[in-house]
Amino acid sequence: MTSARPIYRANVLVIGAGFAGIRVCQGLRHVGVNVALVDRNNYHVFQPLLYQVATAALSPADIAFPIRRIFRRHKNIECVLANVDKIDLVRKCVCANEQEIDFDYLVIAAGATHSYFGQDQWGPMAPGLKTIDDAIAIRRRILLAYEEAENEMDEESRKAKLTFVVVGGGPTGVELAGSLRQIAVEEISKDYHNIDTKTARVILIDANERVLKSFHPKLSARAEKDLKKLGVEVLLNGRVTHIDENGVKIGDMRVEANNVFWAAGVSAAPIARTLGVELDRAGRVKVNPDLSIPGHPNVFVAGDLASVIDPRTNEPVPGLAPAAMQMGVHVAKIIRQEIQSGVRPEHRIPFKYFDKGTMATIGTTRAIADIWGWKFTGFIAWLMWSLVHVMFLVSFRSKLLVMLNWVFTYMFHSSGARLITGEFKPRIRRFRDVTPRQSADPAA
């Protein structure tokens, strides 16, 4: 292994260009310190809108932005495209792409991945939604389902292709299920000649007694009502016991479906297991109130990878984008103050999560929002949801494109990103005869 270049002043290494990692770097961009931001991708992605890429409402470039472009004016921030393999807290170095990078301060903001609760073999049949690649793969499955159904003569096989199952009734699952139904009813119903896309089944399965369990019961009930009004079948208190290429079992009931999507759980990024520190049941790092790792005051964990209790509520800080942003700001403030003063205080200020509210959308003009105890539903909630999400997009270009896409979709009920990319092999049991019909008029 080769060693990184010598440390310049204080070397701050940030792993992960998600919400937390970006906020850390932004908080240190005017400080006399060398910052290295390491990520396996060269872009930052706005994860709350991934489901809209998956359902062809937006293009990947609408919600992703090159990391180097974000920090191109800040010479003290270096962007490193690499995959982190191991973290050595004792030697204060990180192994990435078979090279070692030393650090004075380390911020681990590697995020989370899918959790299949011990059934990892379900992954290929039921993809989750955490990355741009996930969204593109799900988009391919959704659009292929309609193409295959258009040319499928076997009735049972056609029904299976037009059945979409979403496992998990949290915000991602609810938003995905609502969008799937909206596509079938409003956006593509006139594009196919041999099938009625409005007959497509969208089934949302959740093991709890209500969807959106983290929301107020009144808002959960409204979300369920809106889902059912769209035509989504909501199955509560249902546990998935088996998934294969042709369907899913909920308890003893089997549903024939070629399209199953996973939104039921998350697990911390595997890099946490290389730290040799205490983790919680989801694999997240148990951190001190200031977000540092016990015994390592120069190492912080932020975002979905951190398991932290809010001292004001004694409740776990939720794995939401606003929480990750606030953690990034908090960590940057600590590092900035210690670098500028040259002193590490005996007691640091603990992280305090400021809950600005939660939102979820069920479809165009349908949403729920809980803002500082005030509860909103319907069109007003959807407008609030739209404005908040646009506001937190990184670039002006992204803000403009997303707003224009939403306006176009709202006015014309048509999304413009319905592209099937990558290699695929249609699964059709019995092909429809596509021989052109002979015209009755010889002159035609």
mmCIF file of C-alpha atoms in Angstrom, residues 1 4 52 82 85 103 130 140 147 155 157 171 190 226 249 278 291 322 324 338-339 412 419:
data_model
loop_
_atom_site.group_PDB
_atom_site.id
_atom_site.type_symbol
_atom_site.label_atom_id
_atom_site.label_comp_id
_atom_site.label_asym_id
_atom_site.label_seq_id
_atom_site.Cartn_x
_atom_site.Cartn_y
_atom_site.Cartn_z
ATOM 1 C CA MET A 1 0.000 0.000 0.000
ATOM 2 C CA ALA A 4 -1.253 9.524 1.083
ATOM 3 C CA GLN A 52 -39.549 9.813 -8.946
ATOM 4 C CA ALA A 82 -12.809 5.687 -4.289
ATOM 5 C CA ASP A 85 -12.618 -0.907 2.271
ATOM 6 C CA PHE A 103 -6.407 11.698 8.888
ATOM 7 C CA LYS A 130 -31.215 3.737 -2.188
ATOM 8 C CA ARG A 140 -36.555 -0.601 -16.208
ATOM 9 C CA GLU A 147 -44.146 -3.729 -22.697
ATOM 10 C CA GLU A 155 -53.919 -14.179 -19.416
ATOM 11 C CA SER A 157 -48.964 -14.270 -17.127
ATOM 12 C CA PRO A 171 -42.565 7.165 3.239
ATOM 13 C CA LYS A 190 -53.488 5.821 -23.921
ATOM 14 C CA ASP A 226 -55.715 8.604 -0.399
ATOM 15 C CA LYS A 249 -46.256 -14.847 -0.056
ATOM 16 C CA GLU A 278 -20.314 -1.107 19.439
ATOM 17 C CA LEU A 291 -21.536 12.303 17.530
ATOM 18 C CA PRO A 322 -32.968 16.983 7.749
ATOM 19 C CA ALA A 324 -28.375 14.131 8.488
ATOM 20 C CA GLU A 338 -11.132 23.107 17.594
ATOM 21 C CA ILE A 339 -8.934 23.816 14.588
ATOM 22 C CA PHE A 412 -50.443 17.111 -19.201
ATOM 23 C CA LEU A 419 -36.622 5.271 -21.075
#
